[in-house]
Tab-separated table of C-alpha atoms in Angstrom:
chain	number	residue	atom	x	y	z
A	1	MET	CA	93.832	101.883	173.965
A	2	LYS	CA	90.304	99.937	172.557
A	3	PHE	CA	89.029	103.329	171.841
A	4	ILE	CA	92.050	104.250	169.687
A	5	VAL	CA	91.699	100.861	167.963
A	6	SER	CA	88.283	101.392	167.195
A	7	VAL	CA	88.925	104.668	165.822
A	8	PHE	CA	91.908	103.655	163.609
A	9	LEU	CA	89.438	100.677	162.293
A	10	THR	CA	86.626	103.164	161.651
A	11	VAL	CA	88.965	105.382	159.572
A	12	CYS	CA	90.372	102.277	157.854
A	13	THR	CA	86.910	101.395	156.873
A	14	VAL	CA	86.121	104.732	155.794
A	15	LEU	CA	89.208	105.064	153.401
A	16	CYS	CA	88.591	101.478	152.136
A	17	ALA	CA	85.078	102.030	151.386
A	18	ALA	CA	86.309	105.437	149.689
A	19	ALA	CA	88.736	103.864	147.432
A	20	GLN	CA	86.060	101.653	146.314
A	21	GLN	CA	83.769	104.355	145.080
A	22	PRO	CA	83.729	104.926	141.294
A	23	VAL	CA	85.828	108.261	140.375
A	24	ASP	CA	83.771	111.350	140.640
A	25	LEU	CA	84.080	113.135	137.217
A	26	THR	CA	81.438	115.686	137.905
A	27	VAL	CA	83.996	118.431	139.284
A	28	ALA	CA	86.408	118.060	135.940
A	29	ALA	CA	83.271	118.038	133.577
A	30	GLU	CA	82.026	121.592	135.341
A	31	ARG	CA	85.592	123.240	135.037
A	32	ALA	CA	86.354	122.478	131.367
A	33	GLN	CA	82.862	122.093	129.909
A	34	SER	CA	82.120	126.011	129.466
A	35	SER	CA	86.031	126.227	127.953
A	36	VAL	CA	85.050	124.030	125.002
A	37	VAL	CA	83.331	125.518	122.035
A	38	TYR	CA	81.716	124.488	118.896
A	39	ILE	CA	83.258	125.477	115.593
A	40	LYS	CA	81.548	125.883	112.170
A	41	VAL	CA	83.534	126.172	109.213
A	42	THR	CA	82.566	127.463	105.682
A	43	ILE	CA	84.335	126.975	102.686
A	44	ASN	CA	83.372	128.836	99.596
A	45	ALA	CA	82.565	127.491	96.192
A	46	ARG	CA	85.871	127.622	94.187
A	47	GLN	CA	86.983	126.616	90.773
A	48	ARG	CA	89.416	123.977	90.003
A	49	THR	CA	90.516	122.004	86.840
A	50	VAL	CA	90.080	118.438	86.214
A	51	THR	CA	91.541	116.374	83.637
A	52	TYR	CA	89.221	113.669	81.991
A	53	ARG	CA	89.491	111.274	79.162
A	54	ASP	CA	88.058	111.841	75.561
A	55	PRO	CA	85.961	109.096	74.556
A	56	PHE	CA	86.512	109.860	70.915
A	57	ALA	CA	90.276	110.051	71.489
A	58	ASP	CA	90.836	106.192	70.744
A	59	PHE	CA	88.537	106.441	67.446
A	60	PHE	CA	90.556	109.725	66.224
A	61	GLY	CA	93.952	109.311	67.763
A	62	ASP	CA	96.642	111.868	67.534
A	63	SER	CA	96.367	112.477	63.736
A	64	PRO	CA	96.927	115.626	61.856
A	65	PHE	CA	93.409	116.173	62.283
A	66	SER	CA	93.313	116.157	66.157
A	67	ASP	CA	93.747	120.130	66.397
A	68	PHE	CA	91.084	120.506	64.158
A	69	PHE	CA	88.710	118.441	66.123
A	70	GLY	CA	90.088	119.535	69.799
A	71	ARG	CA	91.283	116.036	70.399
A	72	GLY	CA	95.247	115.971	70.555
A	73	ASN	CA	97.290	115.513	73.826
A	74	GLY	CA	96.549	111.739	73.968
A	75	GLY	CA	92.843	112.223	74.336
A	76	ASN	CA	93.505	113.957	77.898
A	77	ARG	CA	91.097	117.090	78.643
A	78	GLN	CA	90.808	119.526	81.114
A	79	ARG	CA	87.773	121.674	81.958
A	80	GLN	CA	86.811	123.948	85.163
A	81	VAL	CA	84.390	122.851	87.659
A	82	GLU	CA	82.898	124.805	90.321
A	83	THR	CA	82.994	122.899	93.633
A	84	PRO	CA	80.148	123.374	95.810
A	85	LYS	CA	79.851	125.642	98.906
A	86	GLN	CA	80.785	123.482	102.032
A	87	GLN	CA	80.158	123.407	105.557
A	88	ALA	CA	82.208	121.638	108.270
A	89	ALA	CA	82.324	121.455	112.260
A	90	GLY	CA	84.573	120.845	114.892
A	91	SER	CA	85.548	121.861	118.593
A	92	GLY	CA	88.020	124.243	120.103
A	93	VAL	CA	89.318	124.912	123.523
A	94	ILE	CA	89.643	128.533	125.021
A	95	LEU	CA	93.154	129.068	126.287
A	96	SER	CA	92.965	132.949	127.414
A	97	GLU	CA	90.031	134.981	128.229
A	98	ASP	CA	90.985	137.637	125.459
A	99	GLY	CA	89.847	134.750	123.050
A	100	TYR	CA	92.824	132.721	121.903
A	101	ILE	CA	91.256	129.466	121.059
A	102	VAL	CA	93.058	126.122	119.898
A	103	THR	CA	91.830	123.445	117.510
A	104	ASN	CA	92.794	121.230	115.018
A	105	ASN	CA	94.487	122.627	111.671
A	106	HIS	CA	92.253	119.652	109.676
A	107	VAL	CA	89.187	121.820	111.384
A	108	VAL	CA	90.290	125.250	110.010
A	109	ALA	CA	91.983	124.298	106.830
A	110	ASN	CA	90.958	126.376	103.731
A	111	ALA	CA	88.231	128.023	105.926
A	112	ASP	CA	86.551	131.270	104.411
A	113	GLU	CA	84.757	131.526	107.383
A	114	ILE	CA	84.852	130.717	111.055
A	115	GLN	CA	81.873	130.975	113.345
A	116	VAL	CA	82.605	130.037	117.379
A	117	LYS	CA	79.560	129.039	119.327
A	118	MET	CA	80.119	129.192	123.159
A	119	ASN	CA	78.703	126.730	125.867
A	120	ASP	CA	76.286	129.457	126.908
A	121	ASN	CA	75.121	129.871	123.079
A	122	ARG	CA	76.923	133.095	122.477
A	123	GLU	CA	78.079	133.096	118.755
A	124	PHE	CA	81.137	135.214	117.418
A	125	LYS	CA	83.182	135.346	114.215
A	126	ALA	CA	86.834	134.000	114.647
A	127	ARG	CA	89.838	134.524	112.364
A	128	ILE	CA	93.147	132.508	112.046
A	129	ILE	CA	96.321	133.396	113.750
A	130	GLY	CA	98.309	130.548	112.479
A	131	THR	CA	98.292	126.783	111.553
A	132	ASP	CA	100.537	123.951	111.881
A	133	GLU	CA	100.345	120.770	109.625
A	134	ALA	CA	103.033	118.799	111.020
A	135	SER	CA	101.314	118.843	114.432
A	136	ASP	CA	97.539	118.951	113.123
A	137	LEU	CA	96.981	122.343	115.243
A	138	ALA	CA	95.835	125.649	114.622
A	139	LEU	CA	95.225	128.677	116.566
A	140	ILE	CA	92.353	131.078	116.195
A	141	LYS	CA	90.966	134.251	117.928
A	142	VAL	CA	87.746	135.764	118.847
A	143	GLU	CA	87.737	139.367	119.774
A	144	GLN	CA	86.157	139.064	123.099
A	145	ASN	CA	87.096	139.170	126.399
A	146	GLY	CA	86.430	137.591	129.842
A	147	LEU	CA	85.889	134.323	128.108
A	148	PRO	CA	86.310	131.089	130.472
A	149	ALA	CA	89.699	129.952	129.450
A	150	ILE	CA	90.679	126.517	130.494
A	151	LYS	CA	93.344	125.710	133.117
A	152	VAL	CA	96.440	123.703	131.362
A	153	GLY	CA	97.934	120.945	132.925
A	154	SER	CA	100.800	118.797	131.914
A	155	SER	CA	100.444	115.701	129.698
A	156	ALA	CA	103.931	114.731	130.808
A	157	ASP	CA	102.482	113.776	134.209
A	158	LEU	CA	99.721	111.409	133.049
A	159	LYS	CA	99.988	107.674	133.606
A	160	VAL	CA	98.349	104.908	131.873
A	161	GLY	CA	95.365	103.823	133.573
A	162	GLU	CA	94.403	107.462	134.967
A	163	TRP	CA	90.881	108.710	134.317
A	164	VAL	CA	90.132	111.384	131.783
A	165	LEU	CA	87.319	113.061	129.934
A	166	ALA	CA	86.892	113.968	126.467
A	167	ILE	CA	84.740	116.846	125.914
A	168	GLY	CA	83.554	118.390	122.449
A	169	ASN	CA	80.777	118.309	119.760
A	170	PRO	CA	80.673	114.601	118.484
A	171	LEU	CA	78.204	113.973	115.604
A	172	GLY	CA	76.239	117.176	115.886
A	173	LEU	CA	75.719	116.943	119.372
A	174	THR	CA	77.083	119.915	121.415
A	175	SER	CA	78.510	120.063	124.603
A	176	THR	CA	79.201	116.145	124.853
A	177	VAL	CA	81.377	114.564	127.613
A	178	THR	CA	82.347	111.173	127.572
A	179	ALA	CA	84.859	109.276	130.079
A	180	GLY	CA	87.702	106.852	130.105
A	181	ILE	CA	91.317	105.995	130.871
A	182	ILE	CA	94.682	106.656	129.282
A	183	SER	CA	95.271	103.678	127.174
A	184	ALA	CA	99.084	104.354	125.942
A	185	LYS	CA	101.178	107.409	125.658
A	186	ALA	CA	103.534	108.508	122.682
A	187	ARG	CA	101.738	106.556	120.106
A	188	THR	CA	102.203	106.867	116.373
A	189	VAL	CA	99.382	106.048	113.860
A	190	GLY	CA	101.058	107.002	110.560
A	191	ARG	CA	99.440	110.067	109.997
A	192	GLY	CA	102.525	111.348	107.723
A	193	ARG	CA	102.100	108.718	105.432
A	194	GLU	CA	98.178	109.731	105.114
A	195	THR	CA	99.079	113.428	104.675
A	196	GLY	CA	101.959	112.756	102.464
A	197	GLY	CA	103.876	115.414	104.569
A	198	GLN	CA	105.976	115.865	107.809
A	199	SER	CA	103.912	114.775	110.822
A	200	ILE	CA	104.796	115.308	114.370
A	201	GLU	CA	103.454	112.335	116.066
A	202	SER	CA	103.260	111.305	120.030
A	203	PHE	CA	99.529	110.901	120.480
A	204	ILE	CA	97.974	110.172	123.969
A	205	GLN	CA	95.574	106.923	123.506
A	206	THR	CA	92.548	107.051	125.317
A	207	ASP	CA	89.253	104.834	125.381
A	208	ALA	CA	87.172	107.782	125.902
A	209	ALA	CA	84.674	107.889	123.014
A	210	ILE	CA	86.092	110.289	120.342
A	211	ASN	CA	83.990	110.570	117.336
A	212	GLN	CA	83.880	112.831	114.204
A	213	GLY	CA	83.175	116.377	115.647
A	214	ASN	CA	85.102	115.715	118.584
A	215	SER	CA	88.251	116.993	116.580
A	216	GLY	CA	89.998	120.305	118.672
A	217	GLY	CA	88.046	119.354	121.844
A	218	ALA	CA	89.744	118.855	125.181
A	219	LEU	CA	91.232	115.745	126.813
A	220	VAL	CA	91.226	116.631	130.686
A	221	ASN	CA	92.151	114.849	133.687
A	222	VAL	CA	90.086	114.659	136.956
A	223	ARG	CA	91.121	118.054	138.041
A	224	GLY	CA	89.432	119.621	135.078
A	225	GLU	CA	92.886	120.350	133.545
A	226	LEU	CA	93.659	120.221	129.947
A	227	VAL	CA	95.899	117.350	129.133
A	228	GLY	CA	95.370	116.948	125.206
A	229	ILE	CA	93.576	118.125	122.249
A	230	ASN	CA	91.374	115.400	120.792
A	231	ALA	CA	92.750	114.827	116.958
A	232	MET	CA	91.291	111.798	115.464
A	233	LEU	CA	90.158	108.151	115.857
A	234	VAL	CA	91.101	105.115	114.096
A	235	SER	CA	88.333	102.946	113.079
A	236	GLN	CA	87.380	100.425	110.485
A	237	THR	CA	83.770	101.992	110.380
A	238	GLY	CA	84.802	105.892	110.665
A	239	SER	CA	83.113	105.979	114.163
A	240	TYR	CA	84.241	105.170	117.614
A	241	SER	CA	85.325	101.779	118.162
A	242	GLY	CA	87.238	101.534	121.403
A	243	TYR	CA	90.124	104.268	121.333
A	244	GLY	CA	90.991	107.556	120.271
A	245	PHE	CA	93.979	109.820	120.195
A	246	ALA	CA	94.977	113.247	121.446
A	247	ILE	CA	97.923	115.823	121.284
A	248	PRO	CA	99.501	116.121	124.201
A	249	THR	CA	99.755	119.539	125.825
A	250	THR	CA	103.582	119.269	125.956
A	251	ILE	CA	103.431	119.624	122.030
A	252	MET	CA	100.375	122.013	122.018
A	253	GLN	CA	101.958	124.531	124.292
A	254	ASN	CA	104.961	125.191	122.263
A	255	VAL	CA	102.988	125.277	118.935
A	256	VAL	CA	100.510	127.753	120.089
A	257	GLU	CA	103.351	129.883	121.821
A	258	ASP	CA	104.897	130.044	118.485
A	259	LEU	CA	101.938	130.262	116.269
A	260	LYS	CA	101.004	133.613	118.355
A	261	ARG	CA	104.422	135.058	118.335
A	262	TYR	CA	105.952	134.444	114.905
A	263	GLY	CA	102.806	133.050	112.820
A	264	SER	CA	104.414	129.528	112.096
A	265	VAL	CA	106.357	127.090	114.477
A	266	GLN	CA	109.877	127.381	115.160
A	267	ARG	CA	110.768	123.707	115.247
A	268	ALA	CA	113.534	122.252	116.584
A	269	VAL	CA	115.319	119.255	114.695
A	270	LEU	CA	118.261	117.025	115.286
A	271	GLY	CA	118.480	116.265	111.655
A	272	ILE	CA	118.213	112.491	111.758
A	273	SER	CA	116.032	109.896	110.348
A	274	GLY	CA	115.511	106.667	112.313
A	275	MET	CA	113.022	104.315	114.074
A	276	ASP	CA	112.595	102.511	117.434
A	277	VAL	CA	115.445	100.225	118.099
A	278	SER	CA	112.952	97.310	118.863
A	279	SER	CA	111.338	98.105	115.366
A	280	TYR	CA	114.342	98.061	113.361
A	281	ILE	CA	115.512	94.803	115.101
A	282	ASP	CA	112.153	93.260	114.080
A	283	LYS	CA	112.725	94.483	110.553
A	284	LEU	CA	115.878	92.899	110.383
A	285	GLN	CA	114.860	89.568	111.510
A	286	ALA	CA	111.900	89.755	109.220
A	287	GLU	CA	114.360	90.107	106.292
A	288	GLU	CA	116.178	87.267	107.842
A	289	LYS	CA	119.316	89.570	108.183
A	290	GLU	CA	122.123	89.515	110.685
A	291	VAL	CA	121.097	91.694	113.918
A	292	PRO	CA	123.875	93.901	115.336
A	293	ASP	CA	124.430	94.053	119.130
A	294	PHE	CA	123.492	97.481	119.886
A	295	GLY	CA	124.264	97.036	123.509
A	296	THR	CA	120.302	98.050	124.315
A	297	VAL	CA	117.092	97.172	122.840
A	298	SER	CA	115.548	100.404	123.812
A	299	GLY	CA	116.052	103.998	122.063
A	300	VAL	CA	116.166	105.644	118.676
A	301	TYR	CA	118.116	103.932	115.854
A	302	ILE	CA	119.603	106.812	113.471
A	303	SER	CA	119.640	105.298	109.889
A	304	GLU	CA	120.415	108.593	108.271
A	305	VAL	CA	122.100	111.798	109.516
A	306	SER	CA	121.401	115.103	107.643
A	307	ARG	CA	124.558	116.732	106.205
A	308	ASP	CA	123.850	120.551	107.720
A	309	GLY	CA	121.778	119.208	110.462
A	310	ALA	CA	122.593	119.507	114.268
A	311	ALA	CA	123.419	115.824	114.637
A	312	ALA	CA	125.947	116.041	111.869
A	313	ALA	CA	127.996	119.059	113.361
A	314	ALA	CA	127.999	117.087	116.763
A	315	GLY	CA	129.453	113.979	115.039
A	316	LEU	CA	126.297	111.490	115.401
A	317	LYS	CA	126.554	108.683	112.669
A	318	SER	CA	124.495	106.117	111.102
A	319	GLY	CA	123.871	103.128	113.276
A	320	ASP	CA	123.983	105.177	116.668
A	321	VAL	CA	121.350	104.733	118.887
A	322	ILE	CA	119.866	107.798	121.017
A	323	THR	CA	119.053	107.001	124.580
A	324	SER	CA	118.095	110.108	126.463
A	325	VAL	CA	117.580	113.877	126.008
A	326	ASP	CA	118.443	116.126	128.856
A	327	GLY	CA	118.285	113.187	131.552
A	328	HIS	CA	114.869	112.123	129.998
A	329	ASN	CA	114.969	108.315	128.701
A	330	VAL	CA	113.959	107.993	124.975
A	331	SER	CA	112.651	104.518	124.390
A	332	LYS	CA	111.072	105.127	120.990
A	333	MET	CA	110.917	107.886	118.285
A	334	ALA	CA	107.632	109.560	119.355
A	335	GLU	CA	109.048	110.105	122.874
A	336	LEU	CA	112.114	111.790	121.293
A	337	ALA	CA	109.648	113.926	118.885
A	338	GLU	CA	107.648	114.999	121.965
A	339	LEU	CA	110.720	116.100	123.799
A	340	LEU	CA	112.379	117.752	120.732
A	341	SER	CA	108.861	119.904	120.912
A	342	GLY	CA	109.859	121.559	123.991
A	343	TYR	CA	112.711	123.355	122.423
A	344	LYS	CA	113.481	125.865	119.716
A	345	PRO	CA	116.243	126.080	117.398
A	346	GLY	CA	119.267	127.698	119.185
A	347	ASP	CA	118.475	125.757	122.456
A	348	LYS	CA	121.435	123.271	123.733
A	349	VAL	CA	120.593	119.663	124.599
A	350	ARG	CA	122.711	117.070	126.436
A	351	LEU	CA	122.304	113.963	124.239
A	352	THR	CA	123.085	110.436	125.534
A	353	TYR	CA	123.929	107.838	122.606
A	354	MET	CA	125.509	104.489	122.169
A	355	ARG	CA	127.817	103.403	119.320
A	356	ASP	CA	129.757	99.908	119.552
A	357	LYS	CA	127.918	99.328	122.839
A	358	LYS	CA	129.753	102.166	124.158
A	359	THR	CA	127.871	105.227	125.647
A	360	TYR	CA	128.561	108.831	124.825
A	361	GLU	CA	127.339	112.011	125.719
A	362	LYS	CA	127.358	115.239	123.746
A	363	THR	CA	125.709	118.628	124.178
A	364	ILE	CA	124.166	119.535	120.559
A	365	GLU	CA	122.730	122.860	119.619
A	366	LEU	CA	119.669	122.354	117.759
A	367	ARG	CA	118.707	123.788	114.317
A	368	ASN	CA	115.571	124.507	112.470
A	369	LEU	CA	114.776	122.920	109.179
A	370	GLN	CA	116.764	125.228	107.131
A	371	GLY	CA	119.706	124.286	109.295
A	372	THR	CA	120.117	127.457	110.877
A	373	THR	CA	119.141	128.842	114.532
A	374	SER	CA	117.516	131.946	113.461
A	375	ALA	CA	113.673	132.332	113.822
A	376	VAL	CA	111.499	132.033	110.622
A	377	GLU	CA	108.738	134.152	110.576
A	378	ALA	CA	105.295	133.585	108.683
A	379	VAL	CA	105.301	134.884	105.037
A	380	ASP	CA	102.345	135.581	103.083
A	381	GLU	CA	100.988	138.356	100.461
A	382	PHE	CA	101.151	141.092	102.930
A	383	THR	CA	104.733	140.282	104.629
A	384	LEU	CA	106.040	140.101	100.715
A	385	GLY	CA	104.875	143.442	99.815
A	386	VAL	CA	102.020	142.526	97.043
A	387	ALA	CA	98.446	142.379	96.501
A	388	LEU	CA	97.202	140.031	93.908
A	389	ARG	CA	93.826	138.776	92.477
A	390	PRO	CA	92.710	136.271	90.078
A	391	LEU	CA	92.247	136.812	86.481
A	392	THR	CA	88.832	137.620	85.325
A	393	ASP	CA	86.908	135.403	82.575
A	394	SER	CA	87.618	138.400	80.079
A	395	GLU	CA	91.316	138.501	80.859
A	396	LYS	CA	91.610	135.031	80.272
A	397	LYS	CA	90.229	134.903	77.194
A	398	GLU	CA	91.913	138.079	76.231
A	399	LEU	CA	95.345	136.787	77.334
A	400	SER	CA	94.631	133.082	76.373
A	401	LEU	CA	95.290	132.001	79.898
A	402	SER	CA	93.184	129.640	81.926
A	403	TYR	CA	94.675	130.615	85.408
A	404	GLY	CA	97.053	133.527	86.916
A	405	LEU	CA	96.857	135.979	89.493
A	406	VAL	CA	97.311	139.775	88.498
A	407	VAL	CA	99.935	141.880	90.624
A	408	ILE	CA	97.405	144.932	91.679
A	409	SER	CA	99.756	146.698	93.842
A	410	LEU	CA	103.557	146.758	95.100
A	411	LYS	CA	105.131	148.007	98.345
A	412	PRO	CA	108.717	147.812	99.361
A	413	GLY	CA	109.404	144.205	99.949
A	414	LYS	CA	111.249	140.866	98.731
A	415	MET	CA	108.594	140.756	95.307
A	416	GLN	CA	109.568	144.320	94.683
A	417	GLU	CA	113.353	143.704	95.058
A	418	ALA	CA	112.882	140.639	92.755
A	419	GLY	CA	111.958	143.122	89.931
A	420	LEU	CA	107.824	142.198	89.957
A	421	THR	CA	105.874	145.158	88.572
A	422	LYS	CA	102.232	146.164	88.747
A	423	GLY	CA	100.210	144.293	86.119
A	424	VAL	CA	102.394	141.333	85.514
A	425	ILE	CA	100.394	137.729	85.763
A	426	LEU	CA	101.859	135.342	88.197
A	427	THR	CA	101.060	131.833	86.680
A	428	LYS	CA	103.261	129.735	88.705
A	429	ILE	CA	105.484	129.024	91.716
A	430	ASN	CA	107.930	126.343	92.322
A	431	ASP	CA	105.847	124.816	89.702
A	432	ARG	CA	102.468	124.977	91.024
A	433	GLU	CA	99.625	126.624	89.278
A	434	LEU	CA	98.165	129.684	90.670
A	435	ARG	CA	94.339	129.932	90.376
A	436	SER	CA	93.627	131.635	93.589
A	437	THR	CA	95.339	133.580	96.407
A	438	ASP	CA	95.060	130.359	98.653
A	439	ASP	CA	97.166	129.046	95.908
A	440	PHE	CA	99.976	131.467	96.554
A	441	ASN	CA	99.895	131.874	100.297
A	442	ALA	CA	99.956	127.793	100.253
A	443	VAL	CA	103.050	127.557	98.193
A	444	VAL	CA	104.554	130.420	100.149
A	445	LYS	CA	104.219	128.764	103.359
A	446	GLU	CA	105.513	125.451	101.933
A	447	ALA	CA	108.580	127.105	100.514
A	448	ASN	CA	109.190	129.098	103.663
A	449	LEU	CA	109.446	125.959	105.598
A	450	SER	CA	111.325	124.224	102.991
A	451	THR	CA	115.364	123.986	103.049
A	452	ASP	CA	116.505	126.472	100.506
A	453	ARG	CA	113.354	128.977	101.065
A	454	VAL	CA	113.006	130.077	97.381
A	455	LEU	CA	110.073	131.017	95.224
A	456	TRP	CA	110.561	130.405	91.771
A	457	ILE	CA	108.173	132.469	89.528
A	458	ARG	CA	106.594	132.003	86.184
A	459	ALA	CA	104.969	135.037	84.822
A	460	LYS	CA	103.502	136.906	81.873
A	461	THR	CA	103.442	140.469	80.826
A	462	GLN	CA	99.984	142.121	79.841
A	463	SER	CA	101.647	142.076	76.474
A	464	GLY	CA	102.338	138.375	76.458
A	465	LEU	CA	106.041	138.171	77.244
A	466	ASN	CA	107.312	135.399	79.607
A	467	LYS	CA	109.230	136.590	82.600
A	468	SER	CA	110.795	134.543	85.522
A	469	TYR	CA	111.802	135.556	88.820
A	470	THR	CA	113.664	134.443	91.788
A	471	VAL	CA	112.566	135.368	95.623
A	472	GLU	CA	114.883	134.436	98.426
A	473	LEU	CA	112.447	134.343	101.290
A	474	GLY	CA	115.462	134.348	103.796
A	475	GLU	CA	119.319	134.835	104.033
A	476	LYS	CA	121.522	132.146	105.226
A	477	LYS	CA	122.845	132.734	108.726
A	478	GLU	CA	126.224	131.931	109.906
A	479	LYS	CA	125.760	128.366	111.580
């Protein structure tokens, strides 16, 4: 009996001592470090138009002599300037042994050349497979096999207080590992307000040091599994000050899958606008308004329902409060966004919501931003059947144009169906000036992900006649 008690006490002592030891993160670092790459981006010099104020405008004004002096139009002038060649750097994570690498959209946006440097110092050229500004993720690829792919874990299993490593290339220091804990989950930081566009936000917050250059790198758990893509830091100084943010793998995996298959993200939406119930209550109290009794202080308050969205079709209304999706409790908007990121348009979900303090449950078929359930393929010059080039300086002078893209060839496709011909000069699409093929691809991508999916094209013939064309990027499907 004494022997058994002695053994028991010894085991307890060993276990207690082990529990008091610092967490060993060396295995996690060894497993994940070789899967994180250094990304160098080159952006070539570009021509752009700048508007400036003529210092003599106030003196001459818009008099009958203004055109003679070239000082009309209220004193505003435009001139062409050339932006210098730029280089930037970030990080990426190898997802497959055949060369697919995930990084941040802001790392490779507008890149003319992408160079990837491995942990073993090998270097390869990479190409963009697809980008997604809303989630700030991008998928690139190098043409190599046998690369050290990381094991992807589940960010949904993370717990606040759990140890993690941030691996990347901060401040020009390649292959750097920092450690910290999960500080919070499902954080929003208002990135959409900064970019002026749609933003999918449900960040993992960590106090592992994340600095410039860490963007696109790996956030891994103690087993070396990828649980997030390091995205940004929030700091008064622009450098690490206690916390950073990573995109969870629950969002990343769906984005990567869609970019690989379609070239664009098939984003499922409910078709609502809203905010956390607690935030809405705080807002009403700050405005000294009456606070309704919602029957809950946890959930997503619906402030507006899109007319042709999934929520409207299911009968949801402004003032309803969503409390769960497929049995997963939802306490704030970021959690709802993260849950929906795992679904595709056409998927059905069981939604629980409250109205007038009563609980209801409905099955809803999710739709895309266009209000349909069909897949939205990526669209660019190639898929539209057109090849373009910018006007040369001599062509601009001859045609009295300051910008434009010449159609140099056409093949069967939507542009040819709309009536475009070889030699016509595209000047604007949806009121955006076309100065480069990048401008064309950007406005087409934006229109493709909009509600109506239409290109309104303004053009000129070589003889100077004005032309206009309408190109529908997709046909409306029956709902």
